[in-house]
Amino acid sequence: MRILIVDDDPLNRFLLIHMLEQKGYVDCYEAQSGREALGLAKQIDPELILLDVMMEDMSGFEVAPLLKAQAGDIYLPIIFITALDDEESLGRCLDVGGDDFVAKPFNKTILAAKISAHARTRELSKKSFAQNQQLIFYRKAVEREHKIVEHIFSNAVTNDHKLLPYLDFKLLPATDFNGDLLLFCAAPDGGLYYLIGDFTGHGLAAAIGALPVSQAFHTMANKGLSVLEMAHTLNDTLLKLLPADMFFAAAIVQVSSGGTQFEIWNSGMPDLLLLDSKGKVIQRLSSQHMALGILDASEMDRDIQRCQSAIGDRLLAFSDGLIEIMDLEHNMLSEKQIEKWISQQSDITVDELFQRIEDFSQGIAPLDDLTCVSYTCQSLVKLEHSQSIAPVPFELCFEMNVEMIKKGEPVQSVINMVCSQTGMYALHARLFTVVSELYNNALDHGLLKLDSKLKHSSDGFEAYFALRTQRLMQLQEGQVTLSLTYTPTERILKIIVCDSGEGFAHQSHSIQAEIGDPYGRGIQLITALSDSVRYLGSGNVVEVLFNV
């Protein structure tokens, strides 16, 4: 151990060096004044200092704080050697930076014990300092990595700025990185898409999944894919990417160009609330699917929710962080309280809603990320943009026999072929929905002879699909023909679906009679999404026109 002895009396220095050598401390240096001690300490970096109080040039009281300052952050024990024994002087020794004192004449045993004790303290200080330096290094490295990630996120997770006037939203992360995600993009046909989602947990580990989701979402939205296709694609992507204990709850919403029709996929998010202009809840769009990144593609179902609203209605969506906010008495906020606030102030903004939440929590920091988005139904025709359309006419015809029908639904392949033509992607989502309905109607009612009235209740739905599976397995003969013809001079895409079934009395069929029933809404949906619908023959042929 390197010891510096500071005393203006050469006899005291000699005695101290002799005592220390007897105890094994042979690396000792001496200074005869305070100024010499300051210079020598810079050269040898002492590990302990024995400092006399009374010296001619500078007293020990003056030198001690200067020696401490030179030592930096590592503990440098200073033991005062003094003949003073009054309490005031001894107290001052400690006040100016001294750590201990020994009285003259020196007691060799006590001096050695004190040096040994302070040596242990210094070793602990050196270890602590080294660990602290490591922590500082790692902290700076993490800060740099965070800056890099923030830069990547700011460039990768982007949204369509022209949609800002149509959406009212706010995101509040619980940490530096947000595990919640809000994406929005204009649709090719003039409508819009948005996605609100919540990865497991929060922070960087949760937020990292936003990168592939954002890229995939915008790519699919620009192509006009349906929310069903989006959900299945994101599920496949996340299933390969995320660890087994991580998933992504998400609601994907497509708004029509008219601004009042919604197609919604809700997988694990709280209820989306459709509100009228007075703040009353018209419809709750509950989660109907498992969160994304859990199920295999074969286990994913294909049901989506559709609803019709009016100009001025609102669709409100939020992450579960909002309803899990606690007040000082550990009462949870809940959806009912949010609905109450909206009913009291129908035009409440998302910022005002967050202010109510802050007042409710009374300053308690949220434990989870908070996200809320509100869309007010309005015309979106300003978002429409003209596209160049393929100048070449085409006709596609698909004849599906029983064997092909049993292999699975062919709609996805058909739509991909059609939308590969220049300018057709603007119709992708509508085409997918309409052709899916036409094909399923032809199969279910034309070939399998199922009655939609079976779906009068949840039990009826189960019975319907059980019977559907049974009859499909037993099906021996039948055919569904699907043809799509595009005429560029008229800019019309004509779709004809024909089945080999008996048809139905379409002349007397009332669309209005279906409204309000939990079944039979397919014709309504087809009529709303296309420009013309006609049933021909015995009702087993349907012709649908799209103005491109």
PDB file of N, CA and C in Angstrom, residues 298-389:
ATOM      1  N   SER A 298     -53.593 -21.928 -40.899  1.00  0.00           N
ATOM      2  CA  SER A 298     -54.740 -22.836 -41.040  1.00  0.00           C
ATOM      3  C   SER A 298     -55.757 -22.668 -39.918  1.00  0.00           C
ATOM      4  N   GLU A 299     -55.312 -22.093 -38.776  1.00  0.00           N
ATOM      5  CA  GLU A 299     -56.205 -21.917 -37.635  1.00  0.00           C
ATOM      6  C   GLU A 299     -56.901 -20.564 -37.641  1.00  0.00           C
ATOM      7  N   MET A 300     -56.473 -19.669 -38.504  1.00  0.00           N
ATOM      8  CA  MET A 300     -57.081 -18.329 -38.572  1.00  0.00           C
ATOM      9  C   MET A 300     -58.424 -18.402 -39.285  1.00  0.00           C
ATOM     10  N   ASP A 301     -59.442 -17.779 -38.702  1.00  0.00           N
ATOM     11  CA  ASP A 301     -60.723 -17.740 -39.404  1.00  0.00           C
ATOM     12  C   ASP A 301     -60.765 -16.538 -40.348  1.00  0.00           C
ATOM     13  N   ARG A 302     -61.871 -16.368 -41.049  1.00  0.00           N
ATOM     14  CA  ARG A 302     -61.934 -15.366 -42.112  1.00  0.00           C
ATOM     15  C   ARG A 302     -63.087 -14.376 -41.915  1.00  0.00           C
ATOM     16  N   ASP A 303     -63.660 -14.351 -40.735  1.00  0.00           N
ATOM     17  CA  ASP A 303     -64.795 -13.455 -40.493  1.00  0.00           C
ATOM     18  C   ASP A 303     -64.313 -12.046 -40.184  1.00  0.00           C
ATOM     19  N   ILE A 304     -64.946 -11.067 -40.809  1.00  0.00           N
ATOM     20  CA  ILE A 304     -64.678  -9.669 -40.493  1.00  0.00           C
ATOM     21  C   ILE A 304     -65.995  -8.999 -40.135  1.00  0.00           C
ATOM     22  N   GLN A 305     -65.901  -7.862 -39.467  1.00  0.00           N
ATOM     23  CA  GLN A 305     -67.092  -7.123 -39.069  1.00  0.00           C
ATOM     24  C   GLN A 305     -67.317  -5.955 -40.029  1.00  0.00           C
ATOM     25  N   ARG A 306     -68.549  -5.777 -40.409  1.00  0.00           N
ATOM     26  CA  ARG A 306     -68.902  -4.675 -41.304  1.00  0.00           C
ATOM     27  C   ARG A 306     -70.017  -3.863 -40.657  1.00  0.00           C
ATOM     28  N   CYS A 307     -69.950  -2.570 -40.802  1.00  0.00           N
ATOM     29  CA  CYS A 307     -71.026  -1.744 -40.269  1.00  0.00           C
ATOM     30  C   CYS A 307     -71.199  -0.486 -41.107  1.00  0.00           C
ATOM     31  N   GLN A 308     -72.413  -0.020 -41.110  1.00  0.00           N
ATOM     32  CA  GLN A 308     -72.797   1.186 -41.844  1.00  0.00           C
ATOM     33  C   GLN A 308     -73.121   2.279 -40.832  1.00  0.00           C
ATOM     34  N   SER A 309     -72.564   3.450 -41.038  1.00  0.00           N
ATOM     35  CA  SER A 309     -72.820   4.574 -40.135  1.00  0.00           C
ATOM     36  C   SER A 309     -73.350   5.754 -40.935  1.00  0.00           C
ATOM     37  N   ALA A 310     -73.447   6.897 -40.290  1.00  0.00           N
ATOM     38  CA  ALA A 310     -73.940   8.113 -40.939  1.00  0.00           C
ATOM     39  C   ALA A 310     -72.908   9.224 -40.774  1.00  0.00           C
ATOM     40  N   ILE A 311     -72.982  10.217 -41.633  1.00  0.00           N
ATOM     41  CA  ILE A 311     -72.092  11.369 -41.522  1.00  0.00           C
ATOM     42  C   ILE A 311     -72.242  11.982 -40.120  1.00  0.00           C
ATOM     43  N   GLY A 312     -71.112  12.227 -39.476  1.00  0.00           N
ATOM     44  CA  GLY A 312     -71.125  12.785 -38.120  1.00  0.00           C
ATOM     45  C   GLY A 312     -70.943  11.757 -37.025  1.00  0.00           C
ATOM     46  N   ASP A 313     -71.154  10.467 -37.328  1.00  0.00           N
ATOM     47  CA  ASP A 313     -70.882   9.420 -36.345  1.00  0.00           C
ATOM     48  C   ASP A 313     -69.365   9.318 -36.130  1.00  0.00           C
ATOM     49  N   ARG A 314     -68.984   8.689 -35.017  1.00  0.00           N
ATOM     50  CA  ARG A 314     -67.569   8.541 -34.705  1.00  0.00           C
ATOM     51  C   ARG A 314     -67.241   7.082 -34.404  1.00  0.00           C
ATOM     52  N   LEU A 315     -66.042   6.681 -34.808  1.00  0.00           N
ATOM     53  CA  LEU A 315     -65.524   5.368 -34.433  1.00  0.00           C
ATOM     54  C   LEU A 315     -64.321   5.607 -33.534  1.00  0.00           C
ATOM     55  N   LEU A 316     -64.425   5.152 -32.285  1.00  0.00           N
ATOM     56  CA  LEU A 316     -63.384   5.377 -31.292  1.00  0.00           C
ATOM     57  C   LEU A 316     -62.697   4.060 -30.963  1.00  0.00           C
ATOM     58  N   ALA A 317     -61.371   4.076 -30.996  1.00  0.00           N
ATOM     59  CA  ALA A 317     -60.583   2.887 -30.661  1.00  0.00           C
ATOM     60  C   ALA A 317     -59.468   3.285 -29.709  1.00  0.00           C
ATOM     61  N   PHE A 318     -59.130   2.393 -28.776  1.00  0.00           N
ATOM     62  CA  PHE A 318     -58.076   2.697 -27.816  1.00  0.00           C
ATOM     63  C   PHE A 318     -57.420   1.402 -27.353  1.00  0.00           C
ATOM     64  N   SER A 319     -56.187   1.527 -26.864  1.00  0.00           N
ATOM     65  CA  SER A 319     -55.478   0.359 -26.333  1.00  0.00           C
ATOM     66  C   SER A 319     -55.921   0.100 -24.897  1.00  0.00           C
ATOM     67  N   ASP A 320     -55.604  -1.085 -24.388  1.00  0.00           N
ATOM     68  CA  ASP A 320     -56.070  -1.450 -23.047  1.00  0.00           C
ATOM     69  C   ASP A 320     -55.376  -0.650 -21.945  1.00  0.00           C
ATOM     70  N   GLY A 321     -54.286   0.053 -22.305  1.00  0.00           N
ATOM     71  CA  GLY A 321     -53.625   0.897 -21.315  1.00  0.00           C
ATOM     72  C   GLY A 321     -54.541   1.973 -20.766  1.00  0.00           C
ATOM     73  N   LEU A 322     -55.478   2.466 -21.588  1.00  0.00           N
ATOM     74  CA  LEU A 322     -56.402   3.515 -21.134  1.00  0.00           C
ATOM     75  C   LEU A 322     -57.338   3.009 -20.053  1.00  0.00           C
ATOM     76  N   ILE A 323     -57.947   1.869 -20.302  1.00  0.00           N
ATOM     77  CA  ILE A 323     -58.970   1.401 -19.368  1.00  0.00           C
ATOM     78  C   ILE A 323     -58.361   0.749 -18.134  1.00  0.00           C
ATOM     79  N   GLU A 324     -57.019   0.545 -18.146  1.00  0.00           N
ATOM     80  CA  GLU A 324     -56.353  -0.037 -16.986  1.00  0.00           C
ATOM     81  C   GLU A 324     -55.677   1.011 -16.107  1.00  0.00           C
ATOM     82  N   ILE A 325     -55.881   2.289 -16.433  1.00  0.00           N
ATOM     83  CA  ILE A 325     -55.347   3.369 -15.601  1.00  0.00           C
ATOM     84  C   ILE A 325     -55.966   3.279 -14.203  1.00  0.00           C
ATOM     85  N   MET A 326     -55.142   3.498 -13.169  1.00  0.00           N
ATOM     86  CA  MET A 326     -55.599   3.432 -11.781  1.00  0.00           C
ATOM     87  C   MET A 326     -55.585   4.821 -11.139  1.00  0.00           C
ATOM     88  N   ASP A 327     -56.512   5.040 -10.205  1.00  0.00           N
ATOM     89  CA  ASP A 327     -56.467   6.247  -9.394  1.00  0.00           C
ATOM     90  C   ASP A 327     -55.744   5.932  -8.076  1.00  0.00           C
ATOM     91  N   LEU A 328     -55.723   6.894  -7.153  1.00  0.00           N
ATOM     92  CA  LEU A 328     -54.983   6.716  -5.902  1.00  0.00           C
ATOM     93  C   LEU A 328     -55.534   5.576  -5.057  1.00  0.00           C
ATOM     94  N   GLU A 329     -56.811   5.253  -5.251  1.00  0.00           N
ATOM     95  CA  GLU A 329     -57.439   4.179  -4.476  1.00  0.00           C
ATOM     96  C   GLU A 329     -57.438   2.860  -5.232  1.00  0.00           C
ATOM     97  N   HIS A 330     -56.646   2.805  -6.307  1.00  0.00           N
ATOM     98  CA  HIS A 330     -56.487   1.590  -7.125  1.00  0.00           C
ATOM     99  C   HIS A 330     -57.782   1.179  -7.826  1.00  0.00           C
ATOM    100  N   ASN A 331     -58.629   2.146  -8.152  1.00  0.00           N
ATOM    101  CA  ASN A 331     -59.810   1.886  -8.966  1.00  0.00           C
ATOM    102  C   ASN A 331     -59.434   2.007 -10.437  1.00  0.00           C
ATOM    103  N   MET A 332     -59.846   1.021 -11.228  1.00  0.00           N
ATOM    104  CA  MET A 332     -59.515   1.022 -12.647  1.00  0.00           C
ATOM    105  C   MET A 332     -60.497   1.913 -13.413  1.00  0.00           C
ATOM    106  N   LEU A 333     -59.978   2.581 -14.452  1.00  0.00           N
ATOM    107  CA  LEU A 333     -60.802   3.534 -15.212  1.00  0.00           C
ATOM    108  C   LEU A 333     -62.027   2.868 -15.847  1.00  0.00           C
ATOM    109  N   SER A 334     -61.844   1.843 -16.645  1.00  0.00           N
ATOM    110  CA  SER A 334     -62.894   1.061 -17.318  1.00  0.00           C
ATOM    111  C   SER A 334     -63.486   1.784 -18.528  1.00  0.00           C
ATOM    112  N   GLU A 335     -64.069   0.974 -19.432  1.00  0.00           N
ATOM    113  CA  GLU A 335     -64.705   1.503 -20.633  1.00  0.00           C
ATOM    114  C   GLU A 335     -65.949   2.320 -20.293  1.00  0.00           C
ATOM    115  N   LYS A 336     -66.659   1.936 -19.234  1.00  0.00           N
ATOM    116  CA  LYS A 336     -67.892   2.653 -18.877  1.00  0.00           C
ATOM    117  C   LYS A 336     -67.629   4.123 -18.569  1.00  0.00           C
ATOM    118  N   GLN A 337     -66.493   4.393 -17.908  1.00  0.00           N
ATOM    119  CA  GLN A 337     -66.179   5.775 -17.576  1.00  0.00           C
ATOM    120  C   GLN A 337     -65.874   6.583 -18.844  1.00  0.00           C
ATOM    121  N   ILE A 338     -65.180   5.972 -19.777  1.00  0.00           N
ATOM    122  CA  ILE A 338     -64.893   6.648 -21.047  1.00  0.00           C
ATOM    123  C   ILE A 338     -66.196   6.946 -21.781  1.00  0.00           C
ATOM    124  N   GLU A 339     -67.104   5.969 -21.812  1.00  0.00           N
ATOM    125  CA  GLU A 339     -68.398   6.190 -22.462  1.00  0.00           C
ATOM    126  C   GLU A 339     -69.188   7.296 -21.757  1.00  0.00           C
ATOM    127  N   LYS A 340     -69.076   7.358 -20.448  1.00  0.00           N
ATOM    128  CA  LYS A 340     -69.773   8.394 -19.681  1.00  0.00           C
ATOM    129  C   LYS A 340     -69.261   9.778 -20.046  1.00  0.00           C
ATOM    130  N   TRP A 341     -67.942   9.918 -20.141  1.00  0.00           N
ATOM    131  CA  TRP A 341     -67.368  11.211 -20.508  1.00  0.00           C
ATOM    132  C   TRP A 341     -67.842  11.638 -21.904  1.00  0.00           C
ATOM    133  N   ILE A 342     -67.896  10.680 -22.824  1.00  0.00           N
ATOM    134  CA  ILE A 342     -68.314  11.007 -24.192  1.00  0.00           C
ATOM    135  C   ILE A 342     -69.786  11.384 -24.231  1.00  0.00           C
ATOM    136  N   SER A 343     -70.614  10.688 -23.451  1.00  0.00           N
ATOM    137  CA  SER A 343     -72.051  11.019 -23.422  1.00  0.00           C
ATOM    138  C   SER A 343     -72.285  12.401 -22.822  1.00  0.00           C
ATOM    139  N   GLN A 344     -71.392  12.816 -21.904  1.00  0.00           N
ATOM    140  CA  GLN A 344     -71.511  14.144 -21.305  1.00  0.00           C
ATOM    141  C   GLN A 344     -71.005  15.238 -22.224  1.00  0.00           C
ATOM    142  N   GLN A 345     -70.049  14.898 -23.089  1.00  0.00           N
ATOM    143  CA  GLN A 345     -69.504  15.869 -24.042  1.00  0.00           C
ATOM    144  C   GLN A 345     -69.277  15.138 -25.363  1.00  0.00           C
ATOM    145  N   SER A 346     -70.268  15.184 -26.224  1.00  0.00           N
ATOM    146  CA  SER A 346     -70.237  14.377 -27.449  1.00  0.00           C
ATOM    147  C   SER A 346     -69.113  14.775 -28.394  1.00  0.00           C
ATOM    148  N   ASP A 347     -68.688  16.031 -28.354  1.00  0.00           N
ATOM    149  CA  ASP A 347     -67.629  16.485 -29.258  1.00  0.00           C
ATOM    150  C   ASP A 347     -66.256  16.473 -28.589  1.00  0.00           C
ATOM    151  N   ILE A 348     -66.097  15.716 -27.522  1.00  0.00           N
ATOM    152  CA  ILE A 348     -64.835  15.671 -26.794  1.00  0.00           C
ATOM    153  C   ILE A 348     -63.707  15.208 -27.721  1.00  0.00           C
ATOM    154  N   THR A 349     -62.577  15.897 -27.677  1.00  0.00           N
ATOM    155  CA  THR A 349     -61.430  15.519 -28.497  1.00  0.00           C
ATOM    156  C   THR A 349     -60.585  14.483 -27.754  1.00  0.00           C
ATOM    157  N   VAL A 350     -59.665  13.882 -28.490  1.00  0.00           N
ATOM    158  CA  VAL A 350     -58.788  12.893 -27.858  1.00  0.00           C
ATOM    159  C   VAL A 350     -57.892  13.568 -26.820  1.00  0.00           C
ATOM    160  N   ASP A 351     -57.424  14.784 -27.102  1.00  0.00           N
ATOM    161  CA  ASP A 351     -56.622  15.513 -26.119  1.00  0.00           C
ATOM    162  C   ASP A 351     -57.425  15.771 -24.846  1.00  0.00           C
ATOM    163  N   GLU A 352     -58.678  16.157 -24.995  1.00  0.00           N
ATOM    164  CA  GLU A 352     -59.526  16.394 -23.826  1.00  0.00           C
ATOM    165  C   GLU A 352     -59.786  15.096 -23.072  1.00  0.00           C
ATOM    166  N   LEU A 353     -59.898  14.004 -23.814  1.00  0.00           N
ATOM    167  CA  LEU A 353     -60.093  12.701 -23.182  1.00  0.00           C
ATOM    168  C   LEU A 353     -58.869  12.334 -22.345  1.00  0.00           C
ATOM    169  N   PHE A 354     -57.685  12.590 -22.868  1.00  0.00           N
ATOM    170  CA  PHE A 354     -56.459  12.304 -22.126  1.00  0.00           C
ATOM    171  C   PHE A 354     -56.331  13.198 -20.900  1.00  0.00           C
ATOM    172  N   GLN A 355     -56.849  14.427 -20.990  1.00  0.00           N
ATOM    173  CA  GLN A 355     -56.819  15.306 -19.823  1.00  0.00           C
ATOM    174  C   GLN A 355     -57.736  14.759 -18.731  1.00  0.00           C
ATOM    175  N   ARG A 356     -58.885  14.231 -19.122  1.00  0.00           N
ATOM    176  CA  ARG A 356     -59.794  13.606 -18.144  1.00  0.00           C
ATOM    177  C   ARG A 356     -59.110  12.401 -17.488  1.00  0.00           C
ATOM    178  N   ILE A 357     -58.383  11.638 -18.307  1.00  0.00           N
ATOM    179  CA  ILE A 357     -57.679  10.463 -17.786  1.00  0.00           C
ATOM    180  C   ILE A 357     -56.602  10.884 -16.790  1.00  0.00           C
ATOM    181  N   GLU A 358     -55.879  11.955 -17.114  1.00  0.00           N
ATOM    182  CA  GLU A 358     -54.841  12.455 -16.206  1.00  0.00           C
ATOM    183  C   GLU A 358     -55.448  12.921 -14.889  1.00  0.00           C
ATOM    184  N   ASP A 359     -56.587  13.597 -14.974  1.00  0.00           N
ATOM    185  CA  ASP A 359     -57.275  14.042 -13.748  1.00  0.00           C
ATOM    186  C   ASP A 359     -57.724  12.849 -12.916  1.00  0.00           C
ATOM    187  N   PHE A 360     -58.191  11.802 -13.608  1.00  0.00           N
ATOM    188  CA  PHE A 360     -58.655  10.597 -12.909  1.00  0.00           C
ATOM    189  C   PHE A 360     -57.508   9.924 -12.166  1.00  0.00           C
ATOM    190  N   SER A 361     -56.346   9.826 -12.819  1.00  0.00           N
ATOM    191  CA  SER A 361     -55.212   9.109 -12.224  1.00  0.00           C
ATOM    192  C   SER A 361     -54.531   9.904 -11.127  1.00  0.00           C
ATOM    193  N   GLN A 362     -54.804  11.212 -11.048  1.00  0.00           N
ATOM    194  CA  GLN A 362     -54.260  12.075  -9.990  1.00  0.00           C
ATOM    195  C   GLN A 362     -52.733  11.995  -9.910  1.00  0.00           C
ATOM    196  N   GLY A 363     -52.126  12.028 -11.091  1.00  0.00           N
ATOM    197  CA  GLY A 363     -50.672  12.086 -11.143  1.00  0.00           C
ATOM    198  C   GLY A 363     -49.964  10.750 -11.135  1.00  0.00           C
ATOM    199  N   ILE A 364     -50.688   9.643 -10.997  1.00  0.00           N
ATOM    200  CA  ILE A 364     -50.047   8.319 -11.016  1.00  0.00           C
ATOM    201  C   ILE A 364     -49.635   7.997 -12.454  1.00  0.00           C
ATOM    202  N   ALA A 365     -48.365   7.703 -12.653  1.00  0.00           N
ATOM    203  CA  ALA A 365     -47.863   7.426 -13.992  1.00  0.00           C
ATOM    204  C   ALA A 365     -48.468   6.126 -14.527  1.00  0.00           C
ATOM    205  N   PRO A 366     -48.862   6.098 -15.802  1.00  0.00           N
ATOM    206  CA  PRO A 366     -49.420   4.864 -16.373  1.00  0.00           C
ATOM    207  C   PRO A 366     -48.379   3.765 -16.445  1.00  0.00           C
ATOM    208  N   LEU A 367     -48.812   2.538 -16.231  1.00  0.00           N
ATOM    209  CA  LEU A 367     -47.916   1.385 -16.271  1.00  0.00           C
ATOM    210  C   LEU A 367     -47.805   0.797 -17.668  1.00  0.00           C
ATOM    211  N   ASP A 368     -48.690   1.232 -18.567  1.00  0.00           N
ATOM    212  CA  ASP A 368     -48.691   0.696 -19.922  1.00  0.00           C
ATOM    213  C   ASP A 368     -48.801   1.856 -20.910  1.00  0.00           C
ATOM    214  N   ASP A 369     -48.484   1.567 -22.168  1.00  0.00           N
ATOM    215  CA  ASP A 369     -48.598   2.588 -23.207  1.00  0.00           C
ATOM    216  C   ASP A 369     -50.072   2.926 -23.435  1.00  0.00           C
ATOM    217  N   LEU A 370     -50.334   4.189 -23.791  1.00  0.00           N
ATOM    218  CA  LEU A 370     -51.691   4.662 -24.020  1.00  0.00           C
ATOM    219  C   LEU A 370     -51.830   5.143 -25.460  1.00  0.00           C
ATOM    220  N   THR A 371     -52.865   4.681 -26.149  1.00  0.00           N
ATOM    221  CA  THR A 371     -53.138   5.115 -27.512  1.00  0.00           C
ATOM    222  C   THR A 371     -54.642   5.210 -27.719  1.00  0.00           C
ATOM    223  N   CYS A 372     -55.051   6.270 -28.408  1.00  0.00           N
ATOM    224  CA  CYS A 372     -56.473   6.442 -28.716  1.00  0.00           C
ATOM    225  C   CYS A 372     -56.584   7.121 -30.078  1.00  0.00           C
ATOM    226  N   VAL A 373     -57.533   6.663 -30.895  1.00  0.00           N
ATOM    227  CA  VAL A 373     -57.765   7.274 -32.205  1.00  0.00           C
ATOM    228  C   VAL A 373     -59.268   7.380 -32.437  1.00  0.00           C
ATOM    229  N   SER A 374     -59.671   8.528 -32.970  1.00  0.00           N
ATOM    230  CA  SER A 374     -61.085   8.772 -33.245  1.00  0.00           C
ATOM    231  C   SER A 374     -61.235   9.209 -34.698  1.00  0.00           C
ATOM    232  N   TYR A 375     -62.164   8.552 -35.400  1.00  0.00           N
ATOM    233  CA  TYR A 375     -62.483   8.947 -36.780  1.00  0.00           C
ATOM    234  C   TYR A 375     -63.933   9.402 -36.824  1.00  0.00           C
ATOM    235  N   THR A 376     -64.170  10.611 -37.339  1.00  0.00           N
ATOM    236  CA  THR A 376     -65.519  11.136 -37.513  1.00  0.00           C
ATOM    237  C   THR A 376     -65.948  10.922 -38.954  1.00  0.00           C
ATOM    238  N   CYS A 377     -67.094  10.277 -39.145  1.00  0.00           N
ATOM    239  CA  CYS A 377     -67.553   9.926 -40.491  1.00  0.00           C
ATOM    240  C   CYS A 377     -67.768  11.174 -41.340  1.00  0.00           C
ATOM    241  N   GLN A 378     -67.140  11.180 -42.488  1.00  0.00           N
ATOM    242  CA  GLN A 378     -67.216  12.301 -43.422  1.00  0.00           C
ATOM    243  C   GLN A 378     -66.838  11.786 -44.795  1.00  0.00           C
ATOM    244  N   SER A 379     -67.176  12.552 -45.817  1.00  0.00           N
ATOM    245  CA  SER A 379     -66.838  12.140 -47.175  1.00  0.00           C
ATOM    246  C   SER A 379     -65.327  12.156 -47.362  1.00  0.00           C
ATOM    247  N   LEU A 380     -64.826  11.124 -48.023  1.00  0.00           N
ATOM    248  CA  LEU A 380     -63.392  11.024 -48.272  1.00  0.00           C
ATOM    249  C   LEU A 380     -63.063  11.138 -49.760  1.00  0.00           C
ATOM    250  N   VAL A 381     -63.987  11.732 -50.515  1.00  0.00           N
ATOM    251  CA  VAL A 381     -63.781  11.824 -51.974  1.00  0.00           C
ATOM    252  C   VAL A 381     -62.540  12.633 -52.317  1.00  0.00           C
ATOM    253  N   LYS A 382     -62.130  13.542 -51.427  1.00  0.00           N
ATOM    254  CA  LYS A 382     -60.932  14.347 -51.704  1.00  0.00           C
ATOM    255  C   LYS A 382     -59.673  13.484 -51.740  1.00  0.00           C
ATOM    256  N   LEU A 383     -59.755  12.301 -51.161  1.00  0.00           N
ATOM    257  CA  LEU A 383     -58.601  11.421 -51.152  1.00  0.00           C
ATOM    258  C   LEU A 383     -58.476  10.607 -52.437  1.00  0.00           C
ATOM    259  N   GLU A 384     -59.523  10.637 -53.264  1.00  0.00           N
ATOM    260  CA  GLU A 384     -59.476   9.873 -54.506  1.00  0.00           C
ATOM    261  C   GLU A 384     -58.424  10.460 -55.439  1.00  0.00           C
ATOM    262  N   HIS A 385     -57.756   9.604 -56.177  1.00  0.00           N
ATOM    263  CA  HIS A 385     -56.795  10.078 -57.164  1.00  0.00           C
ATOM    264  C   HIS A 385     -56.909   9.191 -58.394  1.00  0.00           C
ATOM    265  N   SER A 386     -56.821   9.820 -59.552  1.00  0.00           N
ATOM    266  CA  SER A 386     -56.997   9.092 -60.812  1.00  0.00           C
ATOM    267  C   SER A 386     -55.794   8.194 -61.067  1.00  0.00           C
ATOM    268  N   GLN A 387     -56.050   7.038 -61.648  1.00  0.00           N
ATOM    269  CA  GLN A 387     -54.987   6.094 -61.964  1.00  0.00           C
ATOM    270  C   GLN A 387     -55.099   5.672 -63.422  1.00  0.00           C
ATOM    271  N   SER A 388     -53.951   5.397 -63.983  1.00  0.00           N
ATOM    272  CA  SER A 388     -53.965   4.885 -65.348  1.00  0.00           C
ATOM    273  C   SER A 388     -54.464   3.445 -65.315  1.00  0.00           C
ATOM    274  N   ILE A 389     -55.347   3.111 -66.254  1.00  0.00           N
ATOM    275  CA  ILE A 389     -55.964   1.793 -66.305  1.00  0.00           C
ATOM    276  C   ILE A 389     -55.430   1.038 -67.513  1.00  0.00           C
TER     277      ILE A 389
END
